[in-house]
């Protein structure tokens, strides 16, 4: 898969989202609930009060903390209470105060729908879409969406049972299919799917065994087609043992088969001639759209979370020189 660049546009949207979180809601806000939490029995010890106070003081910054700052925050909170010493009673109370369930059911869905993330970040194989399930009926708001429903589970990169203060932080939240979420459980992964460095976006890269492509043309058996993947900056075996990437993508031999046939059809010369004709046709917005039609999926790296198997399709198609 691929990391998502935190560019100025995304950063601005996250800041606006964080600064206005729950403002339209008619309920006790997170900071007020945390203030009350300090007065409850079982939460009055010096270390717990200090932990809660740090969340209160830095609440707005925590909400929009970028990956590098998240790492720093984990160390700072760990110096107050070691994450291994955080009890279920303590972390569950903080998560409830931060109104994670409310965020998950409304605010995050509204924002994620705007960002158009449509596949599981871990496997890129399952849809994670948001659908409208209820509309306003009043004259003033008639036709506007009142309630959405997600076909995914919201996962924490840093587990909320270990780092409850990050329960509603945007850059700690990712859409995940139920299979990957259950496989990960409350374990942390050693990277963030959001990245500030534009030169460090590649995470998983798929590749076709070109020897098996030659074998396929001799046998015409798609079972002979084999692919593999590399993961950058993380243990491949650990990732595969958790999310079964190798096994999932081994089921996609028919997709590889289609791509190698497309390679035969769209030879470099034919594609060049085709592009020269279609570029002048106002029907097609750009070359990337034409590439999408050729490979049957989104063709640019930054669009890999818009449709299942986009990353796999793109990597194999580039290796076959179907797209640039």
Coordinates of C-alpha atoms in Angstrom, one line a residue:
X1 CA 0.0 0.0 0.0
X2 CA 1.0 3.6 0.1
X3 CA 1.3 6.3 2.7
X4 CA -0.9 9.5 2.3
X5 CA 1.0 12.7 2.0
X6 CA 0.1 15.4 4.5
X7 CA 0.2 18.2 2.1
X8 CA -1.1 21.8 2.8
X9 CA -4.6 21.0 1.6
X10 CA -5.0 17.9 3.9
X11 CA -3.4 19.7 6.8
X12 CA -5.7 22.6 6.5
X13 CA -8.8 20.3 6.3
X14 CA -7.6 18.4 9.4
X15 CA -7.0 21.6 11.4
X16 CA -10.5 22.8 10.5
X17 CA -12.0 19.5 11.3
X18 CA -10.2 19.3 14.7
X19 CA -10.9 22.9 15.7
X20 CA -14.6 22.6 15.0
X21 CA -15.1 19.0 16.4
X22 CA -18.4 18.6 18.2
X23 CA -19.1 22.4 18.1
X24 CA -22.6 21.7 16.6
X25 CA -23.4 19.0 19.2
X26 CA -25.6 19.7 22.1
X27 CA -23.8 17.6 24.8
X28 CA -21.0 17.9 27.4
X29 CA -17.8 18.5 25.5
X30 CA -14.7 16.3 26.0
X31 CA -12.7 18.9 28.1
X32 CA -15.6 19.4 30.5
X33 CA -16.0 15.6 30.8
X34 CA -12.3 15.2 31.5
X35 CA -12.5 17.9 34.2
X36 CA -15.3 15.9 35.9
X37 CA -13.3 12.7 35.5
X38 CA -10.6 14.0 37.8
X39 CA -13.1 14.3 40.7
X40 CA -14.4 10.7 40.4
X41 CA -13.2 8.0 42.8
X42 CA -10.4 6.0 41.4
X43 CA -9.1 8.9 39.3
X44 CA -7.8 11.2 42.0
X45 CA -4.2 9.9 42.3
X46 CA -1.4 12.4 41.4
X47 CA -0.3 10.5 38.3
X48 CA -3.8 10.1 36.9
X49 CA -4.7 13.7 37.5
X50 CA -1.4 14.8 35.8
X51 CA -2.2 12.5 32.8
X52 CA -5.8 13.9 32.5
X53 CA -4.6 17.5 32.9
X54 CA -2.1 17.1 30.0
X55 CA -4.9 15.9 27.8
X56 CA -7.0 18.9 28.8
X57 CA -4.2 21.4 28.2
X58 CA -3.1 20.0 24.9
X59 CA -6.5 18.7 23.7
X60 CA -6.7 20.8 20.5
X61 CA -3.1 20.0 19.5
X62 CA -3.5 16.3 20.2
X63 CA -6.5 16.2 17.9
X64 CA -4.5 17.4 14.9
X65 CA -1.1 16.0 15.9
X66 CA 0.9 14.8 12.9
X67 CA 2.8 11.4 13.0
X68 CA 6.1 12.8 14.4
X69 CA 4.3 14.7 17.1
X70 CA 2.3 11.6 17.9
X71 CA 5.5 9.7 18.6
X72 CA 6.6 12.5 20.9
X73 CA 3.3 12.6 22.7
X74 CA 3.4 8.8 23.4
X75 CA 6.8 9.3 25.1
X76 CA 5.6 12.3 27.1
X77 CA 2.5 10.5 28.4
X78 CA 4.5 7.3 29.0
X79 CA 6.7 9.4 31.3
X80 CA 3.5 10.1 33.4
X81 CA 2.0 6.6 33.3
X82 CA 3.7 3.7 31.5
X83 CA 1.3 2.4 28.8
X84 CA 1.7 -1.1 30.2
X85 CA 0.3 0.2 33.6
X86 CA -2.8 1.7 32.1
X87 CA -5.8 -0.2 33.4
X88 CA -9.0 -0.9 31.4
X89 CA -11.0 1.3 33.8
X90 CA -8.7 4.2 33.2
X91 CA -8.4 4.1 29.4
X92 CA -12.1 3.3 28.9
X93 CA -13.0 6.3 31.0
X94 CA -10.7 8.6 29.0
X95 CA -12.0 7.3 25.6
X96 CA -15.5 7.8 26.8
X97 CA -14.7 11.4 27.8
X98 CA -13.2 12.1 24.5
X99 CA -16.4 10.9 22.9
X100 CA -14.8 8.5 20.5
X101 CA -18.1 6.7 19.9
X102 CA -19.8 10.0 18.8
X103 CA -16.8 10.8 16.5
X104 CA -17.0 7.3 15.0
X105 CA -20.7 7.5 14.3
X106 CA -20.9 11.0 12.8
X107 CA -18.0 13.4 12.6
X108 CA -15.4 11.0 11.2
X109 CA -17.9 9.6 8.7
X110 CA -18.7 13.1 7.4
X111 CA -15.0 14.0 7.0
X112 CA -13.8 10.7 5.6
X113 CA -16.6 10.8 3.0
X114 CA -15.1 14.1 1.8
X115 CA -11.6 12.6 1.6
X116 CA -12.9 9.7 -0.4
X117 CA -11.0 6.8 1.3
X118 CA -12.8 3.7 0.0
X119 CA -10.6 0.8 0.8
X120 CA -9.0 -0.8 3.9
X121 CA -5.6 0.8 4.5
X122 CA -4.0 -2.5 5.7
X123 CA -5.0 -4.8 2.8
X124 CA -6.4 -2.5 0.0
X125 CA -8.6 -5.5 -0.9
X126 CA -11.9 -4.6 0.9
X127 CA -14.3 -1.7 0.4
X128 CA -14.6 0.7 3.2
X129 CA -17.3 3.0 2.0
X130 CA -19.7 5.4 3.7
X131 CA -23.4 5.4 2.7
X132 CA -26.3 7.7 3.5
X133 CA -29.0 5.9 5.5
X134 CA -31.2 8.8 6.5
X135 CA -32.1 12.2 5.1
X136 CA -33.6 15.3 6.7
X137 CA -37.4 15.7 6.1
X138 CA -37.8 19.2 7.3
X139 CA -38.5 21.9 4.7
X140 CA -35.3 23.8 5.5
X141 CA -32.9 20.8 5.3
X142 CA -35.0 18.4 3.1
X143 CA -32.8 16.1 1.0
X144 CA -29.6 16.7 3.0
X145 CA -28.0 13.7 4.6
X146 CA -28.8 13.3 8.3
X147 CA -27.1 10.1 9.1
X148 CA -24.4 8.0 7.4
X149 CA -23.3 4.4 7.9
X150 CA -19.8 3.0 7.4
X151 CA -19.0 -0.5 5.9
X152 CA -15.7 -0.4 7.8
X153 CA -14.3 -0.4 11.3
X154 CA -12.3 2.6 12.5
X155 CA -8.9 1.4 13.7
X156 CA -6.3 3.2 15.9
X157 CA -2.7 3.0 14.6
X158 CA -1.7 3.5 18.3
X159 CA -4.1 1.4 20.3
X160 CA -6.5 3.4 22.4
X161 CA -6.0 0.8 25.2
X162 CA -2.4 1.9 25.4
X163 CA -2.6 5.5 24.3
X164 CA -6.2 6.7 25.2
X165 CA -5.4 10.3 24.7
X166 CA -5.1 9.6 20.9
X167 CA -8.5 8.1 20.7
X168 CA -9.9 10.9 18.5
X169 CA -6.7 12.2 16.9
X170 CA -7.2 12.2 13.1
X171 CA -3.8 11.0 12.1
X172 CA -4.1 8.1 14.4
X173 CA -7.3 6.8 12.8
X174 CA -7.7 4.7 9.6
X175 CA -10.5 2.9 7.9
X176 CA -10.0 -0.8 8.2
X177 CA -12.0 -3.9 7.1
X178 CA -13.2 -6.0 9.9
X179 CA -10.9 -8.9 9.0
X180 CA -7.7 -6.7 9.2
X181 CA -9.0 -4.9 12.3
X182 CA -9.5 -8.2 14.2
X183 CA -6.2 -9.5 13.0
X184 CA -4.4 -6.5 14.3
X185 CA -6.3 -6.4 17.6
X186 CA -4.7 -3.9 19.9
X187 CA -1.2 -4.3 18.6
X188 CA 0.7 -1.2 17.4
X189 CA 2.2 -1.0 13.9
X190 CA 5.6 0.6 13.7
X191 CA 4.7 3.2 11.0
X192 CA 1.9 5.7 10.3
X193 CA -0.1 5.7 7.1
X194 CA 0.2 9.4 7.0
X195 CA 3.5 10.9 6.0
X196 CA 5.0 14.4 5.9
X197 CA 8.0 13.5 3.7
X198 CA 6.9 13.3 0.0
X199 CA 9.9 11.1 -0.7
X200 CA 8.8 8.5 1.8
X201 CA 5.4 7.5 0.6
X202 CA 6.0 4.0 -0.8
X203 CA 5.0 1.3 1.7
X204 CA 4.1 -2.0 -0.1
X205 CA 5.2 -2.6 -3.7
X206 CA 3.8 -5.6 -5.6
X207 CA 5.8 -7.3 -8.4
X208 CA 5.2 -10.0 -11.0
X209 CA 7.6 -12.8 -11.4
X210 CA 8.4 -12.2 -15.1
X211 CA 9.6 -15.8 -15.5
X212 CA 6.0 -17.0 -14.8
X213 CA 4.7 -14.5 -17.4
X214 CA 6.8 -16.4 -20.0
X215 CA 5.6 -19.7 -18.6
X216 CA 2.0 -18.6 -18.9
X217 CA 2.3 -18.0 -22.6
X218 CA 3.5 -21.6 -23.0
X219 CA 0.9 -23.2 -20.8
X220 CA -2.0 -20.8 -20.7
X221 CA -2.5 -21.7 -17.1
X222 CA -3.1 -18.7 -14.9
X223 CA -2.1 -20.9 -11.9
X224 CA 1.5 -20.5 -13.2
X225 CA 1.4 -16.7 -12.7
X226 CA 3.1 -15.7 -9.4
X227 CA 3.5 -12.3 -7.7
X228 CA 5.2 -11.1 -4.6
X229 CA 5.5 -7.9 -2.6
X230 CA 8.2 -5.9 -0.8
X231 CA 7.4 -3.7 2.2
X232 CA 9.6 -0.7 3.0
X233 CA 10.5 0.2 6.5
X234 CA 8.7 -2.7 8.2
X235 CA 9.1 -6.4 8.7
X236 CA 7.5 -8.2 5.8
X237 CA 6.9 -11.5 7.6
X238 CA 5.3 -9.7 10.5
X239 CA 3.0 -7.7 8.3
X240 CA 2.0 -10.8 6.2
X241 CA 1.5 -12.9 9.3
X242 CA -0.9 -10.3 10.6
X243 CA -2.8 -9.3 7.5
X244 CA -2.2 -12.3 5.1
X245 CA -1.3 -10.1 2.2
X246 CA 0.4 -12.8 0.3
X247 CA -2.6 -15.2 0.5
X248 CA -5.1 -12.4 -0.4
X249 CA -3.2 -11.4 -3.5
X250 CA -2.5 -14.9 -4.6
X251 CA -6.2 -15.1 -5.4
X252 CA -5.8 -12.4 -8.0
X253 CA -4.1 -14.3 -10.7
X254 CA -7.0 -13.5 -13.1
X255 CA -6.2 -9.8 -12.6
X256 CA -2.6 -10.4 -13.6
X257 CA -3.8 -12.5 -16.6
X258 CA -5.9 -9.6 -17.8
X259 CA -3.0 -7.2 -17.5
X260 CA -0.6 -9.3 -19.5
X261 CA -3.2 -9.6 -22.2
X262 CA -3.7 -5.8 -22.1
X263 CA 0.1 -5.5 -22.5
X264 CA -0.2 -7.5 -25.8
X265 CA -3.1 -5.3 -27.0
X266 CA -1.7 -1.9 -25.9
X267 CA 1.8 -2.1 -27.3
X268 CA 3.9 1.1 -26.8
X269 CA 3.4 2.1 -30.4
X270 CA -0.4 1.5 -30.3
X271 CA -0.8 3.2 -27.0
X272 CA 1.2 6.2 -28.2
X273 CA -1.0 6.6 -31.3
X274 CA -4.1 6.1 -29.2
X275 CA -3.1 8.7 -26.7
X276 CA -2.3 11.2 -29.5
X277 CA -5.9 10.7 -30.8
X278 CA -7.7 10.7 -27.4
X279 CA -5.8 13.7 -25.9
X280 CA -7.6 16.0 -28.3
X281 CA -11.0 14.5 -27.4
X282 CA -12.7 16.6 -24.7
X283 CA -14.4 13.5 -23.5
X284 CA -11.3 12.5 -21.6
X285 CA -10.1 14.9 -18.8
X286 CA -6.5 13.7 -18.8
X287 CA -4.1 10.9 -19.6
X288 CA -4.6 9.3 -16.2
X289 CA -8.2 8.8 -17.0
X290 CA -7.3 7.0 -20.2
X291 CA -4.9 4.8 -18.2
X292 CA -7.7 4.0 -15.8
X293 CA -9.8 2.8 -18.6
X294 CA -7.0 0.7 -19.9
X295 CA -6.1 -1.1 -16.7
X296 CA -9.6 -1.1 -15.2
X297 CA -8.6 0.7 -12.0
X298 CA -7.3 4.0 -10.7
X299 CA -3.8 4.6 -12.2
X300 CA -2.1 7.3 -10.1
X301 CA -0.4 6.4 -6.8
X302 CA -2.3 8.9 -4.7
X303 CA -5.6 7.4 -5.8
X304 CA -4.8 3.8 -4.6
X305 CA -7.4 4.0 -1.7
X306 CA -10.3 4.8 -4.1
X307 CA -10.9 1.3 -5.2
X308 CA -9.9 -2.2 -4.1
X309 CA -6.7 -3.7 -5.5
X310 CA -5.7 -0.4 -7.0
X311 CA -2.1 -0.6 -5.6
X312 CA -1.7 -4.1 -6.9
X313 CA -3.1 -3.3 -10.3
X314 CA -0.9 -0.1 -10.6
X315 CA 2.3 -1.8 -9.6
X316 CA 1.9 -4.8 -12.0
X317 CA 0.7 -2.5 -14.8
X318 CA 3.8 -0.3 -14.4
X319 CA 6.1 -3.2 -14.4
X320 CA 4.4 -4.3 -17.6
X321 CA 4.8 -0.8 -18.9
X322 CA 1.1 -0.4 -19.5
X323 CA 1.2 2.9 -17.5
X324 CA 4.0 5.2 -16.5

